[in-house]
Tab-separated table of C-alpha atoms in Angstrom:
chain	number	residue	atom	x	y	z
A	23	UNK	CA	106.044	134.235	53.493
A	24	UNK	CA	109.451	136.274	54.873
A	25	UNK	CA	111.045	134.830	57.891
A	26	UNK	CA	113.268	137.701	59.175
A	27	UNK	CA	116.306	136.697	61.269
A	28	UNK	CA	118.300	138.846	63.408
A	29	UNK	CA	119.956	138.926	67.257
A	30	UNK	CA	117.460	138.012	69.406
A	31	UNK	CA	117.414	139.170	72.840
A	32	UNK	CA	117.368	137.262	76.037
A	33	UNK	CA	113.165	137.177	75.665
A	34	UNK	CA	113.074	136.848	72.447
A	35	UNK	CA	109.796	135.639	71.229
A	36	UNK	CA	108.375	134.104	67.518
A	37	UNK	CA	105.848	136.976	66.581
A	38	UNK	CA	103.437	136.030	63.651
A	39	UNK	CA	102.400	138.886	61.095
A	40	UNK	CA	99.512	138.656	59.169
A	41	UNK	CA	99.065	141.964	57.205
A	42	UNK	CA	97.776	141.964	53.363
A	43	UNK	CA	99.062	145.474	52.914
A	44	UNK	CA	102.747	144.658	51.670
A	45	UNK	CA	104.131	148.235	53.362
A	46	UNK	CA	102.618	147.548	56.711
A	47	UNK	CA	103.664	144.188	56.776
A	48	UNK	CA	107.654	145.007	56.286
A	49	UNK	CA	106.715	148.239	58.793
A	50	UNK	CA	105.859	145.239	61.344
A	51	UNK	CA	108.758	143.489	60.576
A	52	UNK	CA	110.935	145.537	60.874
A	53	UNK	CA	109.546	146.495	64.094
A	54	UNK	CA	109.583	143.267	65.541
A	55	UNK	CA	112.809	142.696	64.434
A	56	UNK	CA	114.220	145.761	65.961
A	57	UNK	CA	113.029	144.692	68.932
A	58	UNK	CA	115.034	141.247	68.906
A	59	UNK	CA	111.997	138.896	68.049
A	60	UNK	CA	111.409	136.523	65.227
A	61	UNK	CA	109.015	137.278	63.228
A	62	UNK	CA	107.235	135.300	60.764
A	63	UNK	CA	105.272	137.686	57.672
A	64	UNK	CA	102.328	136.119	55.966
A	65	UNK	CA	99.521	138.231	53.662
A	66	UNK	CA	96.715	136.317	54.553
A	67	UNK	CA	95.032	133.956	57.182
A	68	UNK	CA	94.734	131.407	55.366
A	69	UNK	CA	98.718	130.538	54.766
A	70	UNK	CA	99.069	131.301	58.552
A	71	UNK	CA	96.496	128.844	60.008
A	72	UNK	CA	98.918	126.219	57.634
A	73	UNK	CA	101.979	127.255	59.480
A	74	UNK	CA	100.152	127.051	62.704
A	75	UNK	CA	99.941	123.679	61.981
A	76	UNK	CA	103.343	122.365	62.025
A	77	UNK	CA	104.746	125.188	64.175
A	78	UNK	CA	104.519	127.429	67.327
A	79	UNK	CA	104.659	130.885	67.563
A	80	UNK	CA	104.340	133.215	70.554
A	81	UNK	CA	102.092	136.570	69.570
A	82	UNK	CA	100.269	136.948	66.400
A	83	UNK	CA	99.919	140.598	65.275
A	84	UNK	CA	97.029	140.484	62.467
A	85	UNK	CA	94.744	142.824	60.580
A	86	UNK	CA	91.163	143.017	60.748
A	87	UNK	CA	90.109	143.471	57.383
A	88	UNK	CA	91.953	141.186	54.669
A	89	UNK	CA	90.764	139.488	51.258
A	90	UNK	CA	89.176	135.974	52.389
A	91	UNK	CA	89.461	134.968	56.300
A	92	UNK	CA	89.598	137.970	57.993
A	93	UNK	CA	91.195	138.727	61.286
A	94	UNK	CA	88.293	138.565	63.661
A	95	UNK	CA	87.515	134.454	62.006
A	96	UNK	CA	91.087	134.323	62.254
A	97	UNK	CA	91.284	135.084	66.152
A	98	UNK	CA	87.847	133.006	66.777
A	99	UNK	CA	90.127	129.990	65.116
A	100	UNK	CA	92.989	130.631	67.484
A	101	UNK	CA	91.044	130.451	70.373
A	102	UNK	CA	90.065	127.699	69.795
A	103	UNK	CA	93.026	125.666	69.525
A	104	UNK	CA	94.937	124.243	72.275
A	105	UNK	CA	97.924	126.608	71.778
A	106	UNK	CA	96.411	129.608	71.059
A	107	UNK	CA	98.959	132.782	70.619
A	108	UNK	CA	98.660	135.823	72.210
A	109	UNK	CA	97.130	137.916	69.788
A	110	UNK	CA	97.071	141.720	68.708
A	111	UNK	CA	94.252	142.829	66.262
A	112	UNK	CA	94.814	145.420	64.043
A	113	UNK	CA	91.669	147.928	62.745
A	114	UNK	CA	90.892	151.195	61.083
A	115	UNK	CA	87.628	151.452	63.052
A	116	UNK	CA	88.353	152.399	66.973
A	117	UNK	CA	84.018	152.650	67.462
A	118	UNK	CA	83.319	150.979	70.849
A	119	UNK	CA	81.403	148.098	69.270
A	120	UNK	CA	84.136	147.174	67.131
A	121	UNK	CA	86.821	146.998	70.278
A	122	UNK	CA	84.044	144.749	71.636
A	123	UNK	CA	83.615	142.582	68.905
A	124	UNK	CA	87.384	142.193	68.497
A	125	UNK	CA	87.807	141.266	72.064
A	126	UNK	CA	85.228	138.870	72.079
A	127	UNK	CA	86.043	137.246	68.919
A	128	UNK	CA	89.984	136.292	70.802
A	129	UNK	CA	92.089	139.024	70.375
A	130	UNK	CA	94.359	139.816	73.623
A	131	UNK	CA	94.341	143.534	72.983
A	132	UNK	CA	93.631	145.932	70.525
A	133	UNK	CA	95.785	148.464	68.357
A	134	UNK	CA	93.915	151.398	65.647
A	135	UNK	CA	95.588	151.869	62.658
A	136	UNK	CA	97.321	153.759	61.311
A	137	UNK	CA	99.529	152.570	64.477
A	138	UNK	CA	101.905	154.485	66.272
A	139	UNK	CA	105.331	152.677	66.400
A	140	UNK	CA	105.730	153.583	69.780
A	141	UNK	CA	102.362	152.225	70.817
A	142	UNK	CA	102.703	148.845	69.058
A	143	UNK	CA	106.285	148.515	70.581
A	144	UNK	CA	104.462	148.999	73.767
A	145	UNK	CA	101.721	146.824	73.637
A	146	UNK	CA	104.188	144.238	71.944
A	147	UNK	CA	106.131	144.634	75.484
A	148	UNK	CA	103.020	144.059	77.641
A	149	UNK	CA	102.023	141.156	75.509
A	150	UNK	CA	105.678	139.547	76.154
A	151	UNK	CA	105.140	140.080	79.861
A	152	UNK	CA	101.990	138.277	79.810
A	153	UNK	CA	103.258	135.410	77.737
A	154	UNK	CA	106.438	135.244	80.039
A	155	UNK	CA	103.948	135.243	83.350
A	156	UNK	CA	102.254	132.556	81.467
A	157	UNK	CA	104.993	130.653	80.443
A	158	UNK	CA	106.255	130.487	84.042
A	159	UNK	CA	103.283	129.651	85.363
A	160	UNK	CA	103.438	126.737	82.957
A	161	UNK	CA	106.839	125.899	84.655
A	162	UNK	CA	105.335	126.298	87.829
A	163	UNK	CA	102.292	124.461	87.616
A	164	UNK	CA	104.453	121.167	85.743
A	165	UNK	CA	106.525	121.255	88.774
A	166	UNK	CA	103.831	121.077	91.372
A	167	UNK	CA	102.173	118.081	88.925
A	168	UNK	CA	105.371	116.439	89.423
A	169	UNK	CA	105.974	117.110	93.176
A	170	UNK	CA	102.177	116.180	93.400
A	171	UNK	CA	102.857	112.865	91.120
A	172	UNK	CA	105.751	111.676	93.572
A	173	UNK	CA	103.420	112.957	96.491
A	174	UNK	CA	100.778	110.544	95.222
A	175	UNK	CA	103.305	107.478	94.653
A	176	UNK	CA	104.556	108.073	98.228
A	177	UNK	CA	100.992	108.292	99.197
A	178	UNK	CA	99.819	104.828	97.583
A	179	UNK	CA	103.423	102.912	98.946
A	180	UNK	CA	102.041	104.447	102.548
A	181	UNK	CA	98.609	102.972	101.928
A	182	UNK	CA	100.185	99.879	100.744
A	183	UNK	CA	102.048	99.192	103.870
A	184	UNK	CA	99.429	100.410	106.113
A	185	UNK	CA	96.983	97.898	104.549
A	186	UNK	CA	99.924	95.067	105.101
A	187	UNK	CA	100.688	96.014	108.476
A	188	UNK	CA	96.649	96.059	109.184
A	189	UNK	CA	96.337	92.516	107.839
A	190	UNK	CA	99.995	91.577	110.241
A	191	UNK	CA	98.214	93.713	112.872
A	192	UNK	CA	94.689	91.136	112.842
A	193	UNK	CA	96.796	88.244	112.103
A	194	UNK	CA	98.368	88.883	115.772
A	195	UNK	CA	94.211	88.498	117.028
A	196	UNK	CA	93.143	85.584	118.719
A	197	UNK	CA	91.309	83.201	116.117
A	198	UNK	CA	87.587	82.038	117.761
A	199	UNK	CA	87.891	79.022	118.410
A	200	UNK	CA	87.863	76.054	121.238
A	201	UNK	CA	89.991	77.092	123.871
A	202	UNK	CA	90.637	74.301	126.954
A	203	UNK	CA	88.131	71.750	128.045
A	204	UNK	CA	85.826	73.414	125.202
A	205	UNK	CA	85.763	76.727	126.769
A	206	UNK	CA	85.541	79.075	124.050
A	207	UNK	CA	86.742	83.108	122.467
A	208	UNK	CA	84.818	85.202	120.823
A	209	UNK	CA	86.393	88.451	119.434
A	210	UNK	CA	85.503	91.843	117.327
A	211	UNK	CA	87.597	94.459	116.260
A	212	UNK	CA	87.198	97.635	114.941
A	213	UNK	CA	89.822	99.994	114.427
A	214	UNK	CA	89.320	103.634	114.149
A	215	UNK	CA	91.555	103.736	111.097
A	216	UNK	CA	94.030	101.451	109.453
A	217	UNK	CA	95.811	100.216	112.283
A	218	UNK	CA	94.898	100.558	116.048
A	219	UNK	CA	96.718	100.815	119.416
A	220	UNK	CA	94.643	98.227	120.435
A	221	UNK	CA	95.646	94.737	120.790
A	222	UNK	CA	94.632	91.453	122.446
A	223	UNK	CA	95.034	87.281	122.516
A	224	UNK	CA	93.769	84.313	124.174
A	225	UNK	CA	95.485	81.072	123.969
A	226	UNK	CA	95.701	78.057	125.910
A	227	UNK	CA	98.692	77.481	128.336
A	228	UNK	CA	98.215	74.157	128.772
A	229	UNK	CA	95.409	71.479	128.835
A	230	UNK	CA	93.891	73.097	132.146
A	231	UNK	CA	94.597	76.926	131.803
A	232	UNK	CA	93.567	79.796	129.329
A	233	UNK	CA	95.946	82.995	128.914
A	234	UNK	CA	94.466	86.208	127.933
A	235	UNK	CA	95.364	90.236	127.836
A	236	UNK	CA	93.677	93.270	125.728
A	237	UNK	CA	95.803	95.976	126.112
A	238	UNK	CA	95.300	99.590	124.504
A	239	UNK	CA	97.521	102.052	123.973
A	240	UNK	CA	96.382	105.691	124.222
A	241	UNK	CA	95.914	107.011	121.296
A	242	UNK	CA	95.050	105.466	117.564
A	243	UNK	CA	96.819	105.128	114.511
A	244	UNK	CA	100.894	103.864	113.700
A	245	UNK	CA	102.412	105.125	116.506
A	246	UNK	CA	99.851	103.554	118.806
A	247	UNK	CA	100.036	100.633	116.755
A	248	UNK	CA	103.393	100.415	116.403
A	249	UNK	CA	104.023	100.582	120.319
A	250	UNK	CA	100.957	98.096	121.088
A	251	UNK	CA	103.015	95.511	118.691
A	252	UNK	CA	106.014	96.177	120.582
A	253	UNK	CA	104.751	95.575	123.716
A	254	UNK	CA	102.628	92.257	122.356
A	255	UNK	CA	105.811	90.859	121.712
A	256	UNK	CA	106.490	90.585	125.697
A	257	UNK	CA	103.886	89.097	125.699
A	258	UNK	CA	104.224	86.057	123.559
A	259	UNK	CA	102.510	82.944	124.657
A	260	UNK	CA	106.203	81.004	124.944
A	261	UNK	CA	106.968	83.614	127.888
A	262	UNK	CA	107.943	81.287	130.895
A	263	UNK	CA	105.631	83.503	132.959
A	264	UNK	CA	102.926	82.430	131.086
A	265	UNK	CA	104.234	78.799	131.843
A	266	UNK	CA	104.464	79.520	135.666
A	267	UNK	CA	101.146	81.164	135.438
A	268	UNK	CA	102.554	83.999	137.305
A	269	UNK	CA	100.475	86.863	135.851
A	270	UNK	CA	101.884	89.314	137.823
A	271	UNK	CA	105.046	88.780	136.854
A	272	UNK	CA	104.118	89.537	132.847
A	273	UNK	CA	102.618	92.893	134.133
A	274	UNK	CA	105.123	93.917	135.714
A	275	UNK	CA	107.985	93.418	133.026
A	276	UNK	CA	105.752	94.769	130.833
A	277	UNK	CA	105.624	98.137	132.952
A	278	UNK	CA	109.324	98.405	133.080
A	279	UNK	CA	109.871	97.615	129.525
A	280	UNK	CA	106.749	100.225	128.427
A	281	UNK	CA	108.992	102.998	126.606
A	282	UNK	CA	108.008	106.319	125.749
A	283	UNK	CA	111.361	107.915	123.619
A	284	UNK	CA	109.264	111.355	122.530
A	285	UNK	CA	108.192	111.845	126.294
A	286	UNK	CA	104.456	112.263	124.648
A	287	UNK	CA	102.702	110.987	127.829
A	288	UNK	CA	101.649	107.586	126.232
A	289	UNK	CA	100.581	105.116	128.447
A	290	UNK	CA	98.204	102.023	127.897
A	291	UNK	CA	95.447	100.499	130.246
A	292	UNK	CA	95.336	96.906	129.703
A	293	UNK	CA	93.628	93.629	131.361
A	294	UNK	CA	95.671	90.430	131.875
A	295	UNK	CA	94.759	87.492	133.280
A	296	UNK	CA	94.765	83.281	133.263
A	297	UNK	CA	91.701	81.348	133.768
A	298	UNK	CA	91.370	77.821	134.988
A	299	UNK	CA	88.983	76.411	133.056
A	300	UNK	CA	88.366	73.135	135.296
A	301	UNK	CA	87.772	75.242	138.510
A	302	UNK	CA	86.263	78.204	136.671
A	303	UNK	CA	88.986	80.258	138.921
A	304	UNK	CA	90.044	83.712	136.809
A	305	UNK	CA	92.990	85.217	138.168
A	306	UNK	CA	93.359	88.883	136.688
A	307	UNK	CA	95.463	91.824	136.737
A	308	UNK	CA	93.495	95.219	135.583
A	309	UNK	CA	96.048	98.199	134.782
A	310	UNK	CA	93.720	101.606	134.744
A	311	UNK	CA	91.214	99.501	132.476
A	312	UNK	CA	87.637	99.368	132.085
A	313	UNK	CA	86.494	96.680	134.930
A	314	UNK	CA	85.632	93.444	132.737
A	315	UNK	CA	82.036	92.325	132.619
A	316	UNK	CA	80.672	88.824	133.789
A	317	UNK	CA	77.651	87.864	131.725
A	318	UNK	CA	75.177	84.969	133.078
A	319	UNK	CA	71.810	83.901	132.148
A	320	UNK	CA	69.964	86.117	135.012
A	321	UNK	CA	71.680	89.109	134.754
A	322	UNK	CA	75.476	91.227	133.330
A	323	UNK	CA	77.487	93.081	136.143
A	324	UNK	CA	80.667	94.995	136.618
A	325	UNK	CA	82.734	92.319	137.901
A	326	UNK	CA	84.490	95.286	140.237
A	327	UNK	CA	80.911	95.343	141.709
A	328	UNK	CA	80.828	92.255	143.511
A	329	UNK	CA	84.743	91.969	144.030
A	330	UNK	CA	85.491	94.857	145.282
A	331	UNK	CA	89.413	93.258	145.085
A	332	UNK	CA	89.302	93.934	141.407
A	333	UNK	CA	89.718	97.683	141.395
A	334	UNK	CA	91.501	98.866	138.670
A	335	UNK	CA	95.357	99.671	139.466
A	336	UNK	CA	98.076	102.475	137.513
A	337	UNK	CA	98.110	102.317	133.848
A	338	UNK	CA	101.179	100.629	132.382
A	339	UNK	CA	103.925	103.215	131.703
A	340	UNK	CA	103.152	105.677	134.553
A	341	UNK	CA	105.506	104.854	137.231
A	342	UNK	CA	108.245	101.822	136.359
A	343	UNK	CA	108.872	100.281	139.621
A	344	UNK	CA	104.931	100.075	140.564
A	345	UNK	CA	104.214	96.639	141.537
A	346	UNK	CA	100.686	95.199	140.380
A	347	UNK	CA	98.965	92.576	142.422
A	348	UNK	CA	95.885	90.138	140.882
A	349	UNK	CA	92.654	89.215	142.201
A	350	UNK	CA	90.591	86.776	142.154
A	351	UNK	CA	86.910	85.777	140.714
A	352	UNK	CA	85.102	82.790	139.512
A	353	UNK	CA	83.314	81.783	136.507
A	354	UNK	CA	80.387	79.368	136.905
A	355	UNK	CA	80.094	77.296	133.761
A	356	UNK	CA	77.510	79.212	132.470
A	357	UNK	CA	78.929	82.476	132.526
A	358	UNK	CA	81.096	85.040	130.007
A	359	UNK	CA	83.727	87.119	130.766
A	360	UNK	CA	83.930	90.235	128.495
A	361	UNK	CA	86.918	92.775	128.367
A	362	UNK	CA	86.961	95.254	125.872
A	363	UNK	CA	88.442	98.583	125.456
A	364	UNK	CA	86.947	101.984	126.250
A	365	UNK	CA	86.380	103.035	122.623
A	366	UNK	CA	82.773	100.647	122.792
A	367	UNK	CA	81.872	103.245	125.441
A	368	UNK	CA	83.280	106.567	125.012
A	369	UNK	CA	81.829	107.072	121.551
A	370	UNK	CA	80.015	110.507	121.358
A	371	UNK	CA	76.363	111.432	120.108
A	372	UNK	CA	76.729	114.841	118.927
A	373	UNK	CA	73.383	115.456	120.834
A	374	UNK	CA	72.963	113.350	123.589
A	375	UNK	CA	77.088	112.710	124.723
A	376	UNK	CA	79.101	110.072	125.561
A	377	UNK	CA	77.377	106.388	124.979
A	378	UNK	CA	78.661	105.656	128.602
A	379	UNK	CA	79.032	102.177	130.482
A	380	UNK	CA	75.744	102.047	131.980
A	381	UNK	CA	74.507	102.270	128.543
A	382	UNK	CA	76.730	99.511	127.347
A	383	UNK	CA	76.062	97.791	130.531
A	384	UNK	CA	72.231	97.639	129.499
A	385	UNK	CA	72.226	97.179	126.176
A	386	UNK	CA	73.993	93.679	127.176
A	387	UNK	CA	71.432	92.558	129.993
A	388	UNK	CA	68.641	92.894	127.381
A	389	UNK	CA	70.834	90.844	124.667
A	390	UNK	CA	72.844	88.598	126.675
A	391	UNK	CA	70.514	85.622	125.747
A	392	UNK	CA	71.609	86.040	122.222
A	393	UNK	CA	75.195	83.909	121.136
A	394	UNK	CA	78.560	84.992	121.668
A	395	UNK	CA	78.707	86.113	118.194
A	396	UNK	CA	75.776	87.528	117.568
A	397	UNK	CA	75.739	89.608	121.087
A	398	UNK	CA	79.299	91.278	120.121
A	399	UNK	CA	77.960	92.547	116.885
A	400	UNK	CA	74.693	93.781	118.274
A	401	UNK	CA	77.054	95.495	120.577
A	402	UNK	CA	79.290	97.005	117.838
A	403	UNK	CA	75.899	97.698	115.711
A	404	UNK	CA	74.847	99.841	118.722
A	405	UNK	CA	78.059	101.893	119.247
A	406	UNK	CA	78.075	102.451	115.044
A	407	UNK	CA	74.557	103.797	115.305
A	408	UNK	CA	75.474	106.054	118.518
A	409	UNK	CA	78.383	107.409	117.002
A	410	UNK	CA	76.557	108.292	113.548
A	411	UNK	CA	79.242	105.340	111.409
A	412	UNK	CA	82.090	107.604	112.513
A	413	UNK	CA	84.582	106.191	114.083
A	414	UNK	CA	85.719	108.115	116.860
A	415	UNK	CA	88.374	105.051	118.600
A	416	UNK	CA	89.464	101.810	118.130
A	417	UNK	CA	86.734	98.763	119.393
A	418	UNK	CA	88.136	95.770	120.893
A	419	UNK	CA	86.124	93.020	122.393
A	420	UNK	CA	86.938	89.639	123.379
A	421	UNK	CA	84.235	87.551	125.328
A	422	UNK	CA	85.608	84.388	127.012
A	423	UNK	CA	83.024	82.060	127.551
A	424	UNK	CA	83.037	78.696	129.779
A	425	UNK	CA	82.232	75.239	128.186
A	426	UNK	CA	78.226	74.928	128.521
A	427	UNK	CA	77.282	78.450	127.035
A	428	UNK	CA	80.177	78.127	124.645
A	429	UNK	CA	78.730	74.755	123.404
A	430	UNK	CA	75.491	76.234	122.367
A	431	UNK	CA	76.752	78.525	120.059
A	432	UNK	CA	76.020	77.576	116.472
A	433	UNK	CA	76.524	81.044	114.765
A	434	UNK	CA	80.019	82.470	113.208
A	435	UNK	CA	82.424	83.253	115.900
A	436	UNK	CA	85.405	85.710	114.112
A	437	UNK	CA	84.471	89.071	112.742
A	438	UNK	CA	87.015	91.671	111.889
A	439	UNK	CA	85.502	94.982	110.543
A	440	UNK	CA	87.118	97.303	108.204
């Protein structure tokens, strides 16, 4: 073996030569070496495959026929390896099927000997282009793996967060549970993806009265989200309006407060009201909302239907100084009171349309003998199935229900779906 050393140029590359004729061998050498590479001699394969082992080299420049390995096993071995050179394959025999064979057994191009200088130099040059492109590439491709890496780390401290503020987002839900003289909530919730710009709560004021709101921001996702919290915070059950059962009051600080810094044309439609849940009296504020539904025994009904004061006023966030007034209606104490948010109902078939309230409407007078719990998953079951499992908005419902229906209900009362 003769390692040849000289000034190597700015692309200066470590060529392998594999030649068993001692002439042609120095001839490549000093070829190579005029050119500025490195070049490392050997006489046959078998000492270079040994090298290969412990070191790198850029091209390999080899004859085809040589005493032992000969070139073509020695490309098929290159090939193979993970590193594999660039490789030049030197031949006596230009026929066709021997360029094939060649080519197919590795070799990167091709040179008929005896070689011209000028053509080896040549091909030489287009090989170092290649290996350059290559070599860039290389450079290329590791940065986009590590942009893509940090991408992906990003990603997953996103996904964490979003999955935290999901769980913060449910925790802010009403529990089901015994509300005032036993009258009872029942909720579901389905968001359309991690976190919704729906939100809603029932509580009890005091021994006598029950507070509740669901309020939906348009639009889904973190911003929503993010905005619905903000304005659930106005809302908090310590608010002295809440106290002095003045609901009005709530929804209209709540429209003055509602803040829209990227002028997007957010808004949110929301119900708000406080039930007495001795007298059965619901007093009620609806803000561009889907009219509530009143479930009894005989029959479910719009409750805007029969109280034609329940009309559904501006949503929150159109005009600031609108003032919203409340009406009235009465729960007997065998009666629900369902709010929920337009995404049960404005779900898409991608045949038949929109699912529609009439639908929804329906679906409830056939099931509204079944429990609380059981009737707001049948509901949600019925939307999934409409909407093929994809979620097209966020589902809120929240079914208030007074004491003797509410006492009759034996099954699970809280489900959250993913």
């Amino acid at each position: 073996m003769k390692v040849s050393n000289s000034a190597q140029t700015k692309h200066s590359l470590s060529i392998m030569l594999v030649e068993d004729c001692d002439s042609e061998r120095c001839l490549l050498s000093a070829l190579v070496t005029a050119m500025g590479h490195h070049s490392v001699d050997f006489s046959n394969a078998e000492s270079a495959i040994e090298y290969l082992k412990a070191h790198h080299v850029d091209l390999v420049i080899t004859d085809w026929m040589m005493p032992g390995m000969s070139g073509i096993e020695l490309c098929k071995i290159l090939k193979q390896s993970c590193d594999n050179p660039y490789t030049i394959l030197l031949t006596g025999n230009s026929e066709n099927t021997h360029i094939v064979e060649g080519i197919n057994s590795g070799a990167d191009d091709f040179v008929a000997k005896p070689f011209n200088s000028a053509v080896l130099k040549a091909r030489i040059h287009a090989g170092v282009r290649i290996i350059e492109m290559q070599s860039q590439l290389s450079q290329k491709n590791k940065s986009l793996n590590q942009m893509l890496l940090k991408e992906q780390q990003y990603l997953n401290v996103v996904k964490q967060d979003l999955a935290l503020a999901a769980q913060l987002q449910q925790a802010l839900l009403p529990n089901n549970c015994q509300l005032s003289q036993q009258w009872q909530v029942t909720c579901e919730f389905k968001p359309a993806h991690d976190l919704a710009g729906d939100i809603f709560q029932c509580f009890n004021i005091d021994d006598q009265h029950i507070g509740f709101y669901l309020l939906d921001v348009s639009g889904h996702g973190t911003a929503a989200s993010m905005q619905s919290f903000t304005l659930a915070q106005s809302l908090a059950n310590n608010q002295d309006a809440w106290q002095a059962l003045d609901v009005c009051q709530l929804i209209n600080t709540l429209n003055r407060e509602f803040d829209d810094p990227q002028n997007s044309g957010r808004f949110a439609t929301m119900i708000i009201g406080i039930a007495n849940a001795v007298t059965g009296k619901v007093e009620l504020v609806n803000a561009g909302h889907p009219a509530p539904i009143v479930i009894s025994p005989q029959h479910a009904y719009f409750a805007d239907q029969l109280q034609l004061n329940i009309a559904a006023q501006l949503p929150l966030g159109i005009r600031k100084n609108y003032q919203y007034s409340s009406s009235q209606l009465f729960l007997s104490q065998h009666e629900h009171l369902l709010l929920y948010s337009d995404g049960i109902y404005e779900c898409r078939h991608p045949k038949h349309g929109f699912f529609g309230q009439e639908r929804l409407l329906k679906i409830i007078n056939d099931a509204r003998e079944l429990s609380p719990g059981s009737l707001l998953h049948h509901l949600t079951h019925s939307c999934d199935l409409w909407q093929q499992q994809q979620a097209q908005d966020d589902i809120s419902l929240m079914l208030i229900s007074s004491q003797s229906l509410a006492s009759l209900n034996q099954t699970p009362i809280r489900r959250v779906l993913a």
